[in-house]
Amino acid sequence: MPNAENWQGDVLRDLKGGAQPPAQGQAGPQQQPAAGPAGQAPAPGAAPQGPGQAPRPAAGPGGHAPAQAPAYGYPQQGPGPGAAAPAPAGGRGGLPPQAQPYPQAQQPQPPQPRGAYAPAAGQGQRARTPDSKPAVDRQLSGAGRKPRHGEPFTARALRAVRRTVSSSAAREVAEATRAAELLQQPVTTGRQIAVTSIRGGAGKSTVAALLGTTYAHYRQDPVLFVEADPALGSLPIRLGAESLRWTTGDVADIVEPQMSLLDITGYLVQLRDNAWLLPGSQGQIGAMLDTPSYERAMVALRRYFGVTVVDCETLPAEVARVALSASQARVLATPATLDGVSSTYAVLQWMQGLPPHMLASTCVVITEQAPHCGVDLADAVRTLEAAGPSVHVLPYDRHLADGGHIRTELLAHSTRQTAARLAADVFQLSQKRH
């Protein structure tokens, strides 16, 4: 008679050994123990049935066979006393994924950003990454003509003949050598040179490009161009920049003291001769640059570059006044016209009421926009020099008058000489203690 009191243990042993019972005449891995006399359960450790006897299914209470237990689960009732601990089915004792008693722990998910360029708390706009845009619209890139030489062929040929038959070549070499010596003087801290004007069209971006290009040619330390005129400034075009991305306002919130020069240059536009450009805008109308952003950018970038040339707004804009007061040297560009010279003279008289070092470190550049200007240049130079600053005249150059990228190899000989003298004079002013 089967043991009706320990049917749970029989079911568990069947589950442990497999769902299929062993064949007739073969001993299974675990056989059902034989019932003792008078239907009593065998004592623990009793010998199982002999070979050749098939295990009999245990009967439930009342002589009925119990319901079949599920293949991958536990019986509804716990095992009786002395029964083995329940073991899961399967060769290695593991449960399939759908029968795991405890769900897998979920990995914590990072918080989702609030927007496409949403900055983190306390970082301002540092998380925003602007898209790169061309400096000149692609529809207008083919509108420019082929660049011309700054002076006609006859003038270049005549100068070559004069150098052959006269001693002017030696004087030119000596003058170029003196300018190079002044331009290559070492600096202990970065020099900032601000270029501005009284009105638009005076040639301040052209003067800034010539100054920075001359410094980059003669000096070994890196040179930086900063455009502090976001109102559609032309400095990137004059320097031949192809695309613009980060602006002065963007970099003001990014640069940190622990950054290296390699980190900084990743936000700048690389030019030739170890020079870099930080544009003021991406050619968009309405771009603004406030005074705090300009101050943060200049203070952070000053220690990375030997010379920084700043193309400012026209006076009396606030950023232009701040740039003039914070720079070591200042350049006022004025067109070679009567109203341009008279307006510059009025500004110089106003600067006489400022601290003396402001006027003592200022240089005026008169730019000729046409072959024959409407003002006596010699008289204009004497009038402006009487107010205190040094004055230079940038002669008419066809290559500069055409606009576009300034190529030094196409500049007129007189333009290159003037640019070298002007750069040396301004650099000396920035080195003096006024």
mmCIF file of N, CA and C in Angstrom, residues 65-124:
data_model
loop_
_atom_site.group_PDB
_atom_site.id
_atom_site.type_symbol
_atom_site.label_atom_id
_atom_site.label_comp_id
_atom_site.label_asym_id
_atom_site.label_seq_id
_atom_site.Cartn_x
_atom_site.Cartn_y
_atom_site.Cartn_z
ATOM 1 N N ALA A 65 -4.914 9.790 -6.830
ATOM 2 C CA ALA A 65 -3.585 10.310 -7.203
ATOM 3 C C ALA A 65 -3.610 11.838 -7.199
ATOM 4 N N PRO A 66 -2.547 12.460 -6.736
ATOM 5 C CA PRO A 66 -2.534 13.944 -6.705
ATOM 6 C C PRO A 66 -2.388 14.519 -8.105
ATOM 7 N N ALA A 67 -2.785 15.755 -8.223
ATOM 8 C CA ALA A 67 -2.621 16.443 -9.512
ATOM 9 C C ALA A 67 -1.147 16.620 -9.819
ATOM 10 N N GLN A 68 -0.835 16.596 -11.119
ATOM 11 C CA GLN A 68 0.559 16.728 -11.553
ATOM 12 C C GLN A 68 1.066 18.146 -11.263
ATOM 13 N N ALA A 69 2.244 18.218 -10.638
ATOM 14 C CA ALA A 69 2.819 19.538 -10.339
ATOM 15 C C ALA A 69 3.357 20.177 -11.599
ATOM 16 N N PRO A 70 3.400 21.491 -11.702
ATOM 17 C CA PRO A 70 3.952 22.149 -12.895
ATOM 18 C C PRO A 70 5.420 21.830 -13.062
ATOM 19 N N ALA A 71 5.862 21.867 -14.312
ATOM 20 C CA ALA A 71 7.236 21.459 -14.616
ATOM 21 C C ALA A 71 8.256 22.404 -14.018
ATOM 22 N N TYR A 72 8.005 23.772 -14.017
ATOM 23 C CA TYR A 72 8.971 24.751 -13.511
ATOM 24 C C TYR A 72 8.332 25.561 -12.402
ATOM 25 N N GLY A 73 8.040 24.897 -11.276
ATOM 26 C CA GLY A 73 7.436 25.625 -10.170
ATOM 27 C C GLY A 73 7.523 24.823 -8.892
ATOM 28 N N TYR A 74 6.966 25.371 -7.882
ATOM 29 C CA TYR A 74 6.948 24.721 -6.588
ATOM 30 C C TYR A 74 5.549 24.196 -6.313
ATOM 31 N N PRO A 75 5.425 23.065 -5.509
ATOM 32 C CA PRO A 75 4.085 22.606 -5.127
ATOM 33 C C PRO A 75 3.406 23.624 -4.235
ATOM 34 N N GLN A 76 2.113 23.502 -4.211
ATOM 35 C CA GLN A 76 1.341 24.478 -3.449
ATOM 36 C C GLN A 76 1.507 24.295 -1.953
ATOM 37 N N GLN A 77 1.899 23.078 -1.499
ATOM 38 C CA GLN A 77 2.087 22.841 -0.076
ATOM 39 C C GLN A 77 3.542 22.526 0.185
ATOM 40 N N GLY A 78 3.987 22.863 1.354
ATOM 41 C CA GLY A 78 5.370 22.621 1.701
ATOM 42 C C GLY A 78 5.634 21.157 1.926
ATOM 43 N N PRO A 79 6.890 20.690 1.872
ATOM 44 C CA PRO A 79 7.224 19.291 2.080
ATOM 45 C C PRO A 79 6.977 18.892 3.510
ATOM 46 N N GLY A 80 6.726 17.582 3.657
ATOM 47 C CA GLY A 80 6.471 17.059 4.982
ATOM 48 C C GLY A 80 7.733 16.910 5.784
ATOM 49 N N PRO A 81 7.613 16.478 6.996
ATOM 50 C CA PRO A 81 8.787 16.321 7.845
ATOM 51 C C PRO A 81 9.713 15.255 7.292
ATOM 52 N N GLY A 82 10.994 15.544 7.317
ATOM 53 C CA GLY A 82 12.001 14.603 6.851
ATOM 54 C C GLY A 82 12.210 14.585 5.365
ATOM 55 N N ALA A 83 11.437 15.352 4.593
ATOM 56 C CA ALA A 83 11.603 15.367 3.145
ATOM 57 C C ALA A 83 12.745 16.284 2.763
ATOM 58 N N ALA A 84 13.288 16.001 1.579
ATOM 59 C CA ALA A 84 14.394 16.839 1.082
ATOM 60 C C ALA A 84 13.888 18.222 0.717
ATOM 61 N N ALA A 85 14.830 19.198 0.732
ATOM 62 C CA ALA A 85 14.466 20.575 0.372
ATOM 63 C C ALA A 85 14.062 20.632 -1.086
ATOM 64 N N PRO A 86 13.103 21.444 -1.435
ATOM 65 C CA PRO A 86 12.660 21.505 -2.838
ATOM 66 C C PRO A 86 13.782 22.007 -3.729
ATOM 67 N N ALA A 87 13.956 21.340 -4.853
ATOM 68 C CA ALA A 87 14.990 21.710 -5.826
ATOM 69 C C ALA A 87 14.341 22.052 -7.142
ATOM 70 N N PRO A 88 14.807 23.079 -7.842
ATOM 71 C CA PRO A 88 14.209 23.439 -9.133
ATOM 72 C C PRO A 88 14.547 22.407 -10.182
ATOM 73 N N ALA A 89 13.725 22.351 -11.207
ATOM 74 C CA ALA A 89 13.984 21.435 -12.318
ATOM 75 C C ALA A 89 15.087 21.982 -13.191
ATOM 76 N N GLY A 90 15.632 21.113 -14.019
ATOM 77 C CA GLY A 90 16.690 21.527 -14.916
ATOM 78 C C GLY A 90 17.995 20.913 -14.518
ATOM 79 N N GLY A 91 18.903 20.775 -15.488
ATOM 80 C CA GLY A 91 20.155 20.096 -15.226
ATOM 81 C C GLY A 91 21.046 20.852 -14.269
ATOM 82 N N ARG A 92 21.031 22.227 -14.277
ATOM 83 C CA ARG A 92 21.943 23.018 -13.455
ATOM 84 C C ARG A 92 21.235 23.717 -12.308
ATOM 85 N N GLY A 93 20.005 23.419 -12.091
ATOM 86 C CA GLY A 93 19.294 24.008 -10.964
ATOM 87 C C GLY A 93 18.877 25.434 -11.158
ATOM 88 N N GLY A 94 18.907 25.997 -12.412
ATOM 89 C CA GLY A 94 18.517 27.378 -12.643
ATOM 90 C C GLY A 94 17.112 27.471 -13.161
ATOM 91 N N LEU A 95 16.482 28.580 -12.914
ATOM 92 C CA LEU A 95 15.142 28.823 -13.427
ATOM 93 C C LEU A 95 15.233 29.574 -14.751
ATOM 94 N N PRO A 96 14.358 29.265 -15.672
ATOM 95 C CA PRO A 96 14.326 30.049 -16.906
ATOM 96 C C PRO A 96 13.943 31.493 -16.620
ATOM 97 N N PRO A 97 14.217 32.398 -17.555
ATOM 98 C CA PRO A 97 13.965 33.830 -17.283
ATOM 99 C C PRO A 97 12.533 34.132 -16.886
ATOM 100 N N GLN A 98 11.549 33.422 -17.502
ATOM 101 C CA GLN A 98 10.171 33.768 -17.188
ATOM 102 C C GLN A 98 9.729 33.296 -15.817
ATOM 103 N N ALA A 99 10.555 32.439 -15.166
ATOM 104 C CA ALA A 99 10.162 31.931 -13.856
ATOM 105 C C ALA A 99 11.049 32.464 -12.738
ATOM 106 N N GLN A 100 11.821 33.537 -12.984
ATOM 107 C CA GLN A 100 12.667 34.095 -11.943
ATOM 108 C C GLN A 100 11.789 34.612 -10.809
ATOM 109 N N PRO A 101 12.100 34.189 -9.576
ATOM 110 C CA PRO A 101 11.230 34.648 -8.477
ATOM 111 C C PRO A 101 11.377 36.121 -8.174
ATOM 112 N N TYR A 102 12.546 36.724 -8.499
ATOM 113 C CA TYR A 102 12.765 38.145 -8.209
ATOM 114 C C TYR A 102 13.142 38.854 -9.504
ATOM 115 N N PRO A 103 12.568 39.999 -9.802
ATOM 116 C CA PRO A 103 12.919 40.714 -11.044
ATOM 117 C C PRO A 103 14.331 41.279 -10.965
ATOM 118 N N GLN A 104 14.933 41.496 -12.147
ATOM 119 C CA GLN A 104 16.260 42.087 -12.224
ATOM 120 C C GLN A 104 16.215 43.528 -11.730
ATOM 121 N N ALA A 105 17.291 43.915 -11.033
ATOM 122 C CA ALA A 105 17.366 45.291 -10.533
ATOM 123 C C ALA A 105 17.519 46.255 -11.696
ATOM 124 N N GLN A 106 16.774 47.306 -11.710
ATOM 125 C CA GLN A 106 16.825 48.300 -12.770
ATOM 126 C C GLN A 106 17.967 49.275 -12.535
ATOM 127 N N GLN A 107 18.742 49.543 -13.596
ATOM 128 C CA GLN A 107 19.822 50.516 -13.507
ATOM 129 C C GLN A 107 19.249 51.920 -13.431
ATOM 130 N N PRO A 108 19.808 52.776 -12.599
ATOM 131 C CA PRO A 108 19.282 54.152 -12.523
ATOM 132 C C PRO A 108 19.529 54.896 -13.828
ATOM 133 N N GLN A 109 18.514 55.567 -14.324
ATOM 134 C CA GLN A 109 18.600 56.309 -15.559
ATOM 135 C C GLN A 109 18.964 57.763 -15.272
ATOM 136 N N PRO A 110 19.881 58.356 -16.086
ATOM 137 C CA PRO A 110 20.216 59.764 -15.870
ATOM 138 C C PRO A 110 19.039 60.657 -16.188
ATOM 139 N N PRO A 111 18.971 61.801 -15.561
ATOM 140 C CA PRO A 111 17.851 62.711 -15.851
ATOM 141 C C PRO A 111 17.918 63.208 -17.274
ATOM 142 N N GLN A 112 16.774 63.307 -17.899
ATOM 143 C CA GLN A 112 16.698 63.765 -19.268
ATOM 144 C C GLN A 112 16.914 65.272 -19.334
ATOM 145 N N PRO A 113 17.626 65.767 -20.379
ATOM 146 C CA PRO A 113 17.810 67.216 -20.508
ATOM 147 C C PRO A 113 16.499 67.923 -20.769
ATOM 148 N N ARG A 114 16.478 69.167 -20.369
ATOM 149 C CA ARG A 114 15.251 69.941 -20.506
ATOM 150 C C ARG A 114 15.035 70.437 -21.933
ATOM 151 N N GLY A 115 16.052 70.438 -22.734
ATOM 152 C CA GLY A 115 15.922 70.886 -24.100
ATOM 153 C C GLY A 115 17.114 70.427 -24.899
ATOM 154 N N ALA A 116 17.125 70.776 -26.192
ATOM 155 C CA ALA A 116 18.219 70.332 -27.048
ATOM 156 C C ALA A 116 19.551 70.889 -26.591
ATOM 157 N N TYR A 117 19.564 72.133 -26.146
ATOM 158 C CA TYR A 117 20.793 72.749 -25.663
ATOM 159 C C TYR A 117 20.583 73.272 -24.256
ATOM 160 N N ALA A 118 19.851 72.546 -23.437
ATOM 161 C CA ALA A 118 19.570 73.025 -22.081
ATOM 162 C C ALA A 118 20.830 72.962 -21.248
ATOM 163 N N PRO A 119 21.283 74.062 -20.675
ATOM 164 C CA PRO A 119 22.494 74.035 -19.860
ATOM 165 C C PRO A 119 22.227 73.426 -18.498
ATOM 166 N N ALA A 120 23.276 72.924 -17.898
ATOM 167 C CA ALA A 120 23.174 72.396 -16.544
ATOM 168 C C ALA A 120 23.046 73.541 -15.555
ATOM 169 N N ALA A 121 22.676 73.188 -14.358
ATOM 170 C CA ALA A 121 22.460 74.221 -13.350
ATOM 171 C C ALA A 121 23.765 74.924 -13.030
ATOM 172 N N GLY A 122 23.746 76.233 -13.044
ATOM 173 C CA GLY A 122 24.921 77.011 -12.691
ATOM 174 C C GLY A 122 25.949 77.145 -13.790
ATOM 175 N N GLN A 123 25.651 76.684 -15.026
ATOM 176 C CA GLN A 123 26.630 76.751 -16.098
ATOM 177 C C GLN A 123 26.257 77.755 -17.161
ATOM 178 N N GLY A 124 25.178 78.438 -17.039
ATOM 179 C CA GLY A 124 24.804 79.448 -18.015
ATOM 180 C C GLY A 124 24.575 78.816 -19.375
#
